[in-house]
């Protein structure tokens, strides 16, 4: 049985089904209980599992994320929600110096089956401290798997995989994909989702549209901007292949490089900051291996290196979108 | 504090400023609902007495650091309302040229060092202002405003400890509005009052009714004078209540309508203050009405200014990241 | 007449701090053990005796607290703090104050705030200090907009860049590689500044460009010297500052040589090295005669055992191998 | 409770562990300086990297861990050998780890500041204050699983000013978790004396900020530590929630080996000798007639022999294969 589910319900359903299966799973975070998570990712869980397993926390990110490590070391499988990824700065040490490294530093004695889920993305005038993506920053530090679904089907399957993974997984959901009543989301993100649990392997990209002239590698909400651009370009006779990377660590290099080999052109579209992030990583991954097979210089459309501005006029100008993609693709061909 | 001990001028300033905050916030709520103000706004309705009672004791050259619920602090510190309204609209004439928005409004000219989207983020900034004051031998004071939720966050602990060991002229004002978004106070911590935490830093901790502007005025006065005398920081907890949701659009499933109504009816800081002023014969109803009219006009002017202001030009998005011109590429555009 | 002596990297930094403190009473130094101890690496030695405990402030271990304090003090314009974060690895407990506060205040407040502060910190592996005291995390600071990021490789650069950083009106992250503190070099006694955003060609060459940072500059120079004997001419470019980045110097060098190896001690993914590689591909696509190679540590935490750590750090052998592959 | 009420075998076990710690640490110190002279090179010699030793602080570890079982967790700091030994960590493998050998607890990947022994639920971290939240997590696991193990988070007096201390104590108090926060107050955060870093004289005072018991105890007297720790452990096992214990100790050596300690006044060194918990305990045991010199000498000889064997094992063990550096980032062979 499948039905159309918005992403936030797909995520909470995945967590609920896993919690029923495994008593070791519990959730911590701010406003995840009665409120059901500010972005609905824990919708309905408190009613099902009670306050012991669905724990509302004080604003103490360092403490409850660090607590996830302690609980994991005792065989639990904690899920923590960091309300906005922008808040990671107050808890980063527990994430990158401890949770990410414990397995390695302990010579494999300790496993860290921790899921840290967090909201990303802008486009709704939430300004510089509530609109960032920052997954590139987490991809930089070793020991974390980086998962970023773009639709409700992937969201459920990847969440179940994340929970079952014995490693720490950072699970990023874009606010503008969740299908919330109060925040616009592309219709395409709300898709048919099977009722029963299923997994999607972490580390498999998905070709969401096949094409022959150019590869557009992208992730999260930018998948749709790329799709909309590709539809228009199709009318002009340009055939773009779109890859939804889905996970940044591990990165599905095979699919990426295979596609660029075929098309000879690479455009990376990323909502995270431009410098020292995902876009540079994808391009260098390709140029290091098949730099001499490219027909055009690889390009990237990412967030320029400015904080996220508040005003609609300004934010629209810097946010990567369909128009910018079309323009760049035409320049490349 | 008995009203008799405060000058009429000062009492009227407090009343007018509370009204200004109230009218401003309710107007912002309307504009937000109309879609004229984007993003998230966190309004200060119900908490006016805290900002005003504290700010009545501050000078223009004193400093404050604020929170995501910062309009009340900004207004009472003397921030330019036209500039903040334009900022809320995202206009070029805004205090942040449209780059900051509600959570990042600042007016450095009046010592308002900024609202802050990060819970507890501004606490150490006030400590830094206090350090600057001390090392420059000034008699200014820095006040950090923050919520009950922030009192469980790292910066509360680190910031107050620093101010205490260095005896800095800083006053820490916890606006305990009893909810950390949806989490009630008694599920955040086990102690009755945040003020008890003063003991952990060897500094005075005082709890006060945040709906009573004169009570706030009194404890703030003592703390601020103490700070100016070089005797170090004080922690104040003002027990208050936000009459609206955490942000506009908050469904407020975590508290009952009755509870909200009770507070509005019995603990409205403006009504309570008004009653006292009238009872004591300090002002007439007409005088008060005139204040409301004046303030409403002023806010409408600010709205008009904001509406008529131009949008920032697109290219401005790349400006103001850095101040010192430098060689090399600072802001990438590929 | 200019007096030039040989002094260490640490002494060069100390001179820069001393000069700035003597010149501007607003400059204060804060951090753990910067006072009586003189800094764990001796960089603040003597400053406490000279300027006293008010301006050379020992702090509790509360990085978010005292770095946030520096941000607030800078925002008022009353002070120009120079704070020390003992190891860059500790950024996790204080990152918010840097990337969400210091970095963004000016922008969010429409250009009205000046956050004139310097965060000095240390990076680098090679001392068996393991996974939490050996990292080179400059990419994290460089990824978020609003911070200038400086990484000197020689005593001369260290002094001039630190003076520029303290006099700069923006927040600067000044990263000192622990392996460089003891190296000596010629440094003028007089104060001087090196503009941020100017790369330095540490060695000219025509066959291949190596872009390297901090300690990796020296390893790359070693390789260059070795290869010269075989008639290979290697150009070594030291960007010196990651933000702002002197793109022109890097691109011009690649255009000249047509080949690029990037050597950096940061982790490989979403990194300085991968970004420079992408930069080369985007800006010098037509000049590139071979795929770009990057030489970095693997994407693993820093291992403790010397046997493992020496494998982890980019070595001259690995740099040489990469250069030969690109040639 | 007096020393008379503690069974002799427990007392001798405590003595043996304290003496073993001392012997071990002093032996390790000798090995540490091998190959590092004439110019001190931190990365050279058989023991590379930083080394933080614990002589003078044995009572905190032994007085606490004597009450713990294997399933109880101890999360230590950068200075953790004494807790590891008291917790029963395999010393051969721990030492091999410190020497960077393949036979080490973590195969040489963790080192002195990152000792892990999953079988003994022991770990430690090089980041000041990191242990507190992690112990909270162990407490949650105990609660959710309905088991009665406890977690001990160790931190120095410096760590008590770090934000994690505040956040974690609040969380443990709020959720009534079986966690013991043990502050080893050796008076110095590296070179910064406690009165310049901490706004209260005793960190146990800070318990008031969380509504939990807080006790300060003289670490010169291991029996006093034993008693306080016993009560806290029992309280935690009964489900009554966390406690904060401050043990006042004196560091007999520098912050790390190679620390010139120029910052430390002479009196402090003298006091450290006076407060030596091992000597005090030895004296007590003899004075009370609980044991004899001969018995103690036998224990000492056993320890010395054991430590020698341990060091031999580490020295003779092979280094790991360099390629191992690339393995083991992720569980599941990735």
mmCIF file of C-alpha atoms in Angstrom, chain D:
data_model
loop_
_atom_site.group_PDB
_atom_site.id
_atom_site.type_symbol
_atom_site.label_atom_id
_atom_site.label_comp_id
_atom_site.label_asym_id
_atom_site.label_seq_id
_atom_site.Cartn_x
_atom_site.Cartn_y
_atom_site.Cartn_z
ATOM 1 C CA UNK D 1 31.748 6.624 59.172
ATOM 2 C CA UNK D 2 35.319 5.891 60.051
ATOM 3 C CA UNK D 3 38.031 3.826 58.531
ATOM 4 C CA UNK D 4 37.184 1.101 61.084
ATOM 5 C CA UNK D 5 33.877 0.403 59.394
ATOM 6 C CA UNK D 6 35.451 -0.399 56.061
ATOM 7 C CA UNK D 7 36.566 -4.010 55.637
ATOM 8 C CA UNK D 8 40.293 -4.517 55.659
ATOM 9 C CA UNK D 9 40.360 -6.119 52.228
ATOM 10 C CA UNK D 10 38.621 -3.082 50.772
ATOM 11 C CA UNK D 11 41.130 -0.792 52.401
ATOM 12 C CA UNK D 12 44.043 -2.825 51.137
ATOM 13 C CA UNK D 13 42.548 -2.947 47.691
ATOM 14 C CA UNK D 14 42.289 0.824 47.746
ATOM 15 C CA UNK D 15 45.843 1.129 48.925
ATOM 16 C CA UNK D 16 47.068 -1.232 46.285
ATOM 17 C CA UNK D 17 45.330 0.710 43.533
ATOM 18 C CA UNK D 18 46.564 4.059 44.779
ATOM 19 C CA UNK D 19 50.081 2.805 45.020
ATOM 20 C CA UNK D 20 49.844 1.165 41.642
ATOM 21 C CA UNK D 21 48.729 4.435 40.102
ATOM 22 C CA UNK D 22 51.639 6.256 41.681
ATOM 23 C CA UNK D 23 54.170 3.641 40.619
ATOM 24 C CA UNK D 24 52.734 3.452 37.149
ATOM 25 C CA UNK D 25 52.709 7.198 36.602
ATOM 26 C CA UNK D 26 56.225 7.699 37.874
ATOM 27 C CA UNK D 27 57.521 4.893 35.735
ATOM 28 C CA UNK D 28 55.729 6.289 32.740
ATOM 29 C CA UNK D 29 57.277 9.698 33.384
ATOM 30 C CA UNK D 30 60.748 8.191 33.193
ATOM 31 C CA UNK D 31 59.941 6.528 29.921
ATOM 32 C CA UNK D 32 58.403 9.695 28.592
ATOM 33 C CA UNK D 33 61.658 11.643 28.721
ATOM 34 C CA UNK D 34 63.555 8.944 26.849
ATOM 35 C CA UNK D 35 64.703 10.307 23.532
ATOM 36 C CA UNK D 36 63.196 13.732 24.127
ATOM 37 C CA UNK D 37 66.413 15.401 25.200
ATOM 38 C CA UNK D 38 68.654 17.382 24.855
ATOM 39 C CA UNK D 39 66.143 19.638 23.037
ATOM 40 C CA UNK D 40 62.674 18.758 24.265
ATOM 41 C CA UNK D 41 60.824 17.298 21.298
ATOM 42 C CA UNK D 42 57.290 16.350 22.192
ATOM 43 C CA UNK D 43 56.863 13.917 19.334
ATOM 44 C CA UNK D 44 60.076 11.959 19.919
ATOM 45 C CA UNK D 45 60.807 8.995 22.157
ATOM 46 C CA UNK D 46 58.876 5.845 23.006
ATOM 47 C CA UNK D 47 55.914 7.819 24.391
ATOM 48 C CA UNK D 48 55.004 10.496 21.879
ATOM 49 C CA UNK D 49 52.681 13.437 22.306
ATOM 50 C CA UNK D 50 51.392 15.098 25.428
ATOM 51 C CA UNK D 51 51.350 13.308 28.761
ATOM 52 C CA UNK D 52 49.222 14.427 31.712
ATOM 53 C CA UNK D 53 49.985 12.456 34.859
ATOM 54 C CA UNK D 54 47.945 12.095 37.991
ATOM 55 C CA UNK D 55 50.185 11.740 41.083
ATOM 56 C CA UNK D 56 48.543 13.501 43.992
ATOM 57 C CA UNK D 57 45.060 12.851 42.653
ATOM 58 C CA UNK D 58 44.814 9.092 43.266
ATOM 59 C CA UNK D 59 42.242 9.463 46.035
ATOM 60 C CA UNK D 60 39.613 10.928 43.720
ATOM 61 C CA UNK D 61 39.823 7.962 41.384
ATOM 62 C CA UNK D 62 40.140 5.197 43.932
ATOM 63 C CA UNK D 63 37.674 6.654 46.439
ATOM 64 C CA UNK D 64 35.082 6.810 43.697
ATOM 65 C CA UNK D 65 35.744 3.723 41.596
ATOM 66 C CA UNK D 66 35.893 1.344 44.539
ATOM 67 C CA UNK D 67 32.096 1.614 44.552
ATOM 68 C CA UNK D 68 31.682 0.912 40.864
ATOM 69 C CA UNK D 69 31.062 -2.231 38.849
ATOM 70 C CA UNK D 70 32.160 -3.015 35.332
ATOM 71 C CA UNK D 71 28.818 -1.933 33.883
ATOM 72 C CA UNK D 72 29.060 1.494 35.516
ATOM 73 C CA UNK D 73 30.614 4.050 33.241
ATOM 74 C CA UNK D 74 33.465 6.421 33.960
ATOM 75 C CA UNK D 75 34.212 9.204 31.508
ATOM 76 C CA UNK D 76 37.485 10.865 32.245
ATOM 77 C CA UNK D 77 39.490 13.847 31.113
ATOM 78 C CA UNK D 78 42.844 14.390 29.425
ATOM 79 C CA UNK D 79 44.332 13.330 32.813
ATOM 80 C CA UNK D 80 42.705 9.941 33.193
ATOM 81 C CA UNK D 81 45.233 7.190 33.941
ATOM 82 C CA UNK D 82 44.308 7.065 37.619
ATOM 83 C CA UNK D 83 40.631 6.609 36.823
ATOM 84 C CA UNK D 84 41.426 3.998 34.202
ATOM 85 C CA UNK D 85 43.493 2.027 36.675
ATOM 86 C CA UNK D 86 40.906 2.409 39.428
ATOM 87 C CA UNK D 87 38.193 1.282 37.004
ATOM 88 C CA UNK D 88 40.167 -1.852 36.180
ATOM 89 C CA UNK D 89 41.153 -1.110 32.586
ATOM 90 C CA UNK D 90 43.616 -3.655 31.178
ATOM 91 C CA UNK D 91 46.879 -1.897 31.899
ATOM 92 C CA UNK D 92 48.973 -3.776 29.395
ATOM 93 C CA UNK D 93 46.762 -2.750 26.548
ATOM 94 C CA UNK D 94 46.358 0.762 27.900
ATOM 95 C CA UNK D 95 50.092 1.197 28.120
ATOM 96 C CA UNK D 96 50.593 -0.206 24.659
ATOM 97 C CA UNK D 97 48.098 2.401 23.497
ATOM 98 C CA UNK D 98 50.069 5.167 25.176
ATOM 99 C CA UNK D 99 53.178 3.868 23.417
ATOM 100 C CA UNK D 100 51.272 3.912 20.128
ATOM 101 C CA UNK D 101 51.456 0.161 19.621
ATOM 102 C CA UNK D 102 49.293 -2.229 17.648
ATOM 103 C CA UNK D 103 48.398 -4.101 20.846
ATOM 104 C CA UNK D 104 46.974 -0.964 22.396
ATOM 105 C CA UNK D 105 43.342 -0.600 23.442
ATOM 106 C CA UNK D 106 42.642 1.208 20.193
ATOM 107 C CA UNK D 107 45.492 -0.163 18.120
ATOM 108 C CA UNK D 108 47.339 3.134 18.460
ATOM 109 C CA UNK D 109 44.611 5.349 17.094
ATOM 110 C CA UNK D 110 43.528 6.980 20.302
ATOM 111 C CA UNK D 111 46.522 7.515 22.535
ATOM 112 C CA UNK D 112 46.912 8.870 26.022
ATOM 113 C CA UNK D 113 44.044 11.376 25.863
ATOM 114 C CA UNK D 114 41.592 9.024 24.159
ATOM 115 C CA UNK D 115 41.592 5.801 26.113
ATOM 116 C CA UNK D 116 38.640 3.537 25.520
ATOM 117 C CA UNK D 117 37.886 0.232 27.171
ATOM 118 C CA UNK D 118 34.381 -0.804 26.253
ATOM 119 C CA UNK D 119 34.494 -3.887 28.497
ATOM 120 C CA UNK D 120 35.029 -1.631 31.512
ATOM 121 C CA UNK D 121 32.802 1.173 30.240
ATOM 122 C CA UNK D 122 35.710 3.535 30.440
ATOM 123 C CA UNK D 123 36.510 6.391 28.095
ATOM 124 C CA UNK D 124 38.100 9.794 28.211
ATOM 125 C CA UNK D 125 38.506 12.839 26.019
ATOM 126 C CA UNK D 126 40.988 15.577 25.276
ATOM 127 C CA UNK D 127 38.348 18.278 25.244
ATOM 128 C CA UNK D 128 37.751 20.048 28.526
ATOM 129 C CA UNK D 129 34.228 19.516 29.812
ATOM 130 C CA UNK D 130 33.278 16.944 27.185
ATOM 131 C CA UNK D 131 32.584 14.199 29.703
ATOM 132 C CA UNK D 132 29.582 15.799 31.378
ATOM 133 C CA UNK D 133 27.007 15.459 28.575
ATOM 134 C CA UNK D 134 28.229 12.003 27.694
ATOM 135 C CA UNK D 135 27.614 10.745 31.214
ATOM 136 C CA UNK D 136 24.114 12.161 30.992
ATOM 137 C CA UNK D 137 23.572 9.902 27.992
ATOM 138 C CA UNK D 138 24.697 6.850 29.926
ATOM 139 C CA UNK D 139 22.225 7.893 32.602
ATOM 140 C CA UNK D 140 19.415 8.059 30.058
ATOM 141 C CA UNK D 141 20.320 4.592 28.802
ATOM 142 C CA UNK D 142 20.165 3.220 32.344
ATOM 143 C CA UNK D 143 16.800 4.804 32.874
ATOM 144 C CA UNK D 144 15.288 3.681 29.585
ATOM 145 C CA UNK D 145 16.617 0.164 29.932
ATOM 146 C CA UNK D 146 15.535 -0.037 33.562
ATOM 147 C CA UNK D 147 19.015 -1.021 34.694
ATOM 148 C CA UNK D 148 20.712 0.408 37.721
ATOM 149 C CA UNK D 149 24.183 1.254 36.527
ATOM 150 C CA UNK D 150 25.541 4.714 37.141
ATOM 151 C CA UNK D 151 27.728 7.074 35.175
ATOM 152 C CA UNK D 152 30.561 9.149 36.568
ATOM 153 C CA UNK D 153 31.681 12.229 34.660
ATOM 154 C CA UNK D 154 35.058 13.516 35.715
ATOM 155 C CA UNK D 155 36.132 17.084 35.114
ATOM 156 C CA UNK D 156 38.778 19.414 36.451
ATOM 157 C CA UNK D 157 38.098 22.680 38.209
ATOM 158 C CA UNK D 158 38.694 24.356 34.867
ATOM 159 C CA UNK D 159 35.979 22.272 33.258
ATOM 160 C CA UNK D 160 33.415 23.528 35.737
ATOM 161 C CA UNK D 161 33.439 26.871 33.943
ATOM 162 C CA UNK D 162 32.760 25.300 30.579
ATOM 163 C CA UNK D 163 29.225 25.457 29.213
ATOM 164 C CA UNK D 164 28.821 21.688 29.085
ATOM 165 C CA UNK D 165 29.043 21.521 32.885
ATOM 166 C CA UNK D 166 26.028 23.782 33.192
ATOM 167 C CA UNK D 167 23.955 22.167 30.479
ATOM 168 C CA UNK D 168 24.659 18.629 31.606
ATOM 169 C CA UNK D 169 24.040 19.176 35.305
ATOM 170 C CA UNK D 170 20.736 20.815 34.532
ATOM 171 C CA UNK D 171 19.699 17.966 32.266
ATOM 172 C CA UNK D 172 20.678 15.255 34.727
ATOM 173 C CA UNK D 173 18.885 17.045 37.564
ATOM 174 C CA UNK D 174 15.782 17.646 35.491
ATOM 175 C CA UNK D 175 15.555 14.021 34.422
ATOM 176 C CA UNK D 176 16.765 12.581 37.750
ATOM 177 C CA UNK D 177 19.473 10.542 36.098
ATOM 178 C CA UNK D 178 21.977 8.255 37.832
ATOM 179 C CA UNK D 179 24.980 10.461 37.149
ATOM 180 C CA UNK D 180 27.747 11.624 39.436
ATOM 181 C CA UNK D 181 29.630 14.737 38.456
ATOM 182 C CA UNK D 182 33.058 14.590 39.997
ATOM 183 C CA UNK D 183 35.110 17.771 39.918
ATOM 184 C CA UNK D 184 38.745 17.070 40.610
ATOM 185 C CA UNK D 185 39.798 20.446 41.867
ATOM 186 C CA UNK D 186 43.571 20.580 41.658
ATOM 187 C CA UNK D 187 43.516 24.350 41.845
ATOM 188 C CA UNK D 188 44.896 24.994 38.399
ATOM 189 C CA UNK D 189 43.442 25.213 34.919
ATOM 190 C CA UNK D 190 46.928 24.707 33.494
ATOM 191 C CA UNK D 191 48.465 27.964 34.739
ATOM 192 C CA UNK D 192 45.327 29.818 35.774
ATOM 193 C CA UNK D 193 44.608 29.528 39.476
ATOM 194 C CA UNK D 194 41.098 28.651 40.460
ATOM 195 C CA UNK D 195 40.334 32.003 42.069
ATOM 196 C CA UNK D 196 41.002 33.671 38.751
ATOM 197 C CA UNK D 197 38.777 31.355 36.797
ATOM 198 C CA UNK D 198 35.902 30.426 39.060
ATOM 199 C CA UNK D 199 33.501 32.848 40.647
ATOM 200 C CA UNK D 200 32.722 30.613 43.633
ATOM 201 C CA UNK D 201 35.156 29.241 46.189
ATOM 202 C CA UNK D 202 33.750 25.736 45.981
ATOM 203 C CA UNK D 203 32.250 24.225 42.898
ATOM 204 C CA UNK D 204 29.980 22.136 45.086
ATOM 205 C CA UNK D 205 28.096 25.403 45.693
ATOM 206 C CA UNK D 206 26.991 25.255 42.097
ATOM 207 C CA UNK D 207 24.776 22.277 42.868
ATOM 208 C CA UNK D 208 22.288 24.816 44.207
ATOM 209 C CA UNK D 209 21.772 26.092 40.692
ATOM 210 C CA UNK D 210 20.320 22.706 39.789
ATOM 211 C CA UNK D 211 18.676 21.698 43.035
ATOM 212 C CA UNK D 212 20.940 18.694 43.621
ATOM 213 C CA UNK D 213 23.281 17.738 46.494
ATOM 214 C CA UNK D 214 26.774 19.188 46.296
ATOM 215 C CA UNK D 215 29.651 18.186 48.557
ATOM 216 C CA UNK D 216 33.233 19.317 48.727
ATOM 217 C CA UNK D 217 35.733 16.888 50.178
ATOM 218 C CA UNK D 218 39.438 16.943 51.006
ATOM 219 C CA UNK D 219 41.244 14.662 48.611
ATOM 220 C CA UNK D 220 44.131 14.246 51.023
ATOM 221 C CA UNK D 221 41.856 11.845 52.853
ATOM 222 C CA UNK D 222 40.803 8.960 50.649
ATOM 223 C CA UNK D 223 38.397 7.713 53.320
ATOM 224 C CA UNK D 224 36.501 10.985 53.139
ATOM 225 C CA UNK D 225 36.271 10.641 49.386
ATOM 226 C CA UNK D 226 35.167 7.027 49.795
ATOM 227 C CA UNK D 227 32.292 8.065 52.029
ATOM 228 C CA UNK D 228 31.032 10.901 49.899
ATOM 229 C CA UNK D 229 31.278 8.808 46.763
ATOM 230 C CA UNK D 230 29.460 5.924 48.406
ATOM 231 C CA UNK D 231 26.528 8.095 49.262
ATOM 232 C CA UNK D 232 26.339 9.579 45.771
ATOM 233 C CA UNK D 233 26.535 6.182 44.087
ATOM 234 C CA UNK D 234 23.866 4.725 46.347
ATOM 235 C CA UNK D 235 21.632 7.726 45.794
ATOM 236 C CA UNK D 236 22.019 7.358 42.055
ATOM 237 C CA UNK D 237 21.296 3.628 42.173
ATOM 238 C CA UNK D 238 18.183 4.278 44.194
ATOM 239 C CA UNK D 239 16.930 6.483 41.363
ATOM 240 C CA UNK D 240 17.149 9.714 43.335
ATOM 241 C CA UNK D 241 19.185 11.541 40.773
ATOM 242 C CA UNK D 242 22.579 13.127 40.331
ATOM 243 C CA UNK D 243 25.120 14.522 42.769
ATOM 244 C CA UNK D 244 27.988 16.918 42.415
ATOM 245 C CA UNK D 245 31.199 16.092 44.246
ATOM 246 C CA UNK D 246 34.234 18.309 44.418
ATOM 247 C CA UNK D 247 37.435 16.565 45.478
ATOM 248 C CA UNK D 248 40.170 19.000 46.438
ATOM 249 C CA UNK D 249 43.499 17.573 45.364
ATOM 250 C CA UNK D 250 47.032 18.762 44.636
ATOM 251 C CA UNK D 251 48.869 18.050 41.448
ATOM 252 C CA UNK D 252 52.297 16.673 42.338
ATOM 253 C CA UNK D 253 53.571 17.163 38.777
ATOM 254 C CA UNK D 254 53.053 19.768 36.044
ATOM 255 C CA UNK D 255 49.937 20.121 33.914
ATOM 256 C CA UNK D 256 51.745 18.031 31.360
ATOM 257 C CA UNK D 257 55.193 16.546 31.353
ATOM 258 C CA UNK D 258 57.581 19.276 30.302
ATOM 259 C CA UNK D 259 55.523 21.994 32.001
ATOM 260 C CA UNK D 260 58.051 24.330 33.686
ATOM 261 C CA UNK D 261 55.376 25.377 36.254
ATOM 262 C CA UNK D 262 56.877 28.843 36.617
ATOM 263 C CA UNK D 263 53.405 30.102 37.432
ATOM 264 C CA UNK D 264 53.104 27.989 40.563
ATOM 265 C CA UNK D 265 54.137 29.417 43.923
ATOM 266 C CA UNK D 266 56.515 27.444 46.117
ATOM 267 C CA UNK D 267 53.944 27.011 48.870
ATOM 268 C CA UNK D 268 51.713 25.161 46.487
ATOM 269 C CA UNK D 269 54.359 22.510 45.907
ATOM 270 C CA UNK D 270 54.882 22.178 49.634
ATOM 271 C CA UNK D 271 51.184 21.898 50.262
ATOM 272 C CA UNK D 272 50.997 19.260 47.559
ATOM 273 C CA UNK D 273 53.476 17.112 49.461
ATOM 274 C CA UNK D 274 51.632 17.636 52.704
ATOM 275 C CA UNK D 275 48.357 16.667 51.055
ATOM 276 C CA UNK D 276 49.762 13.587 49.352
ATOM 277 C CA UNK D 277 46.838 11.147 49.643
ATOM 278 C CA UNK D 278 49.010 8.064 49.300
ATOM 279 C CA UNK D 279 51.349 8.966 52.146
ATOM 280 C CA UNK D 280 48.419 10.048 54.289
ATOM 281 C CA UNK D 281 46.623 6.797 53.671
ATOM 282 C CA UNK D 282 49.698 4.756 54.407
ATOM 283 C CA UNK D 283 50.137 6.615 57.667
ATOM 284 C CA UNK D 284 46.525 6.095 58.600
ATOM 285 C CA UNK D 285 46.595 2.385 57.912
ATOM 286 C CA UNK D 286 49.683 1.942 60.047
ATOM 287 C CA UNK D 287 48.555 4.227 62.851
ATOM 288 C CA UNK D 288 45.235 2.492 63.163
ATOM 289 C CA UNK D 289 47.006 -0.829 63.141
ATOM 290 C CA UNK D 290 45.019 -2.030 60.181
ATOM 291 C CA UNK D 291 48.072 -3.261 58.408
ATOM 292 C CA UNK D 292 51.808 -3.629 58.860
ATOM 293 C CA UNK D 293 54.814 -2.239 57.052
ATOM 294 C CA UNK D 294 55.532 -5.740 55.797
ATOM 295 C CA UNK D 295 52.114 -6.101 54.294
ATOM 296 C CA UNK D 296 52.415 -2.760 52.557
ATOM 297 C CA UNK D 297 55.873 -3.556 51.291
ATOM 298 C CA UNK D 298 54.572 -6.746 49.797
ATOM 299 C CA UNK D 299 51.902 -4.771 47.971
ATOM 300 C CA UNK D 300 54.464 -2.279 46.772
ATOM 301 C CA UNK D 301 56.695 -5.001 45.432
ATOM 302 C CA UNK D 302 53.798 -6.628 43.636
ATOM 303 C CA UNK D 303 52.884 -3.346 42.037
ATOM 304 C CA UNK D 304 56.414 -2.585 40.971
ATOM 305 C CA UNK D 305 56.766 -5.984 39.414
ATOM 306 C CA UNK D 306 53.440 -5.676 37.650
ATOM 307 C CA UNK D 307 54.204 -2.240 36.312
ATOM 308 C CA UNK D 308 57.510 -3.487 34.995
ATOM 309 C CA UNK D 309 55.741 -6.310 33.151
ATOM 310 C CA UNK D 310 53.239 -3.872 31.767
ATOM 311 C CA UNK D 311 55.899 -1.558 30.432
ATOM 312 C CA UNK D 312 57.814 -4.506 28.969
ATOM 313 C CA UNK D 313 54.710 -5.596 27.147
ATOM 314 C CA UNK D 314 54.221 -2.148 25.659
ATOM 315 C CA UNK D 315 57.840 -1.730 24.712
ATOM 316 C CA UNK D 316 58.033 -5.098 23.020
ATOM 317 C CA UNK D 317 54.775 -4.773 21.171
ATOM 318 C CA UNK D 318 54.960 -3.981 17.466
ATOM 319 C CA UNK D 319 53.838 -0.724 15.918
ATOM 320 C CA UNK D 320 50.721 -0.884 13.783
ATOM 321 C CA UNK D 321 50.959 -1.170 10.020
ATOM 322 C CA UNK D 322 50.825 2.367 8.565
ATOM 323 C CA UNK D 323 47.846 1.526 6.317
ATOM 324 C CA UNK D 324 45.797 0.932 9.459
ATOM 325 C CA UNK D 325 45.544 4.733 9.610
ATOM 326 C CA UNK D 326 42.995 4.596 6.799
ATOM 327 C CA UNK D 327 40.780 1.981 8.372
ATOM 328 C CA UNK D 328 38.050 2.024 10.924
ATOM 329 C CA UNK D 329 36.464 5.438 10.419
ATOM 330 C CA UNK D 330 33.078 3.822 10.020
ATOM 331 C CA UNK D 331 31.673 0.693 11.552
ATOM 332 C CA UNK D 332 30.972 -1.970 8.961
ATOM 333 C CA UNK D 333 34.346 -1.867 7.285
ATOM 334 C CA UNK D 334 34.010 1.363 5.363
#
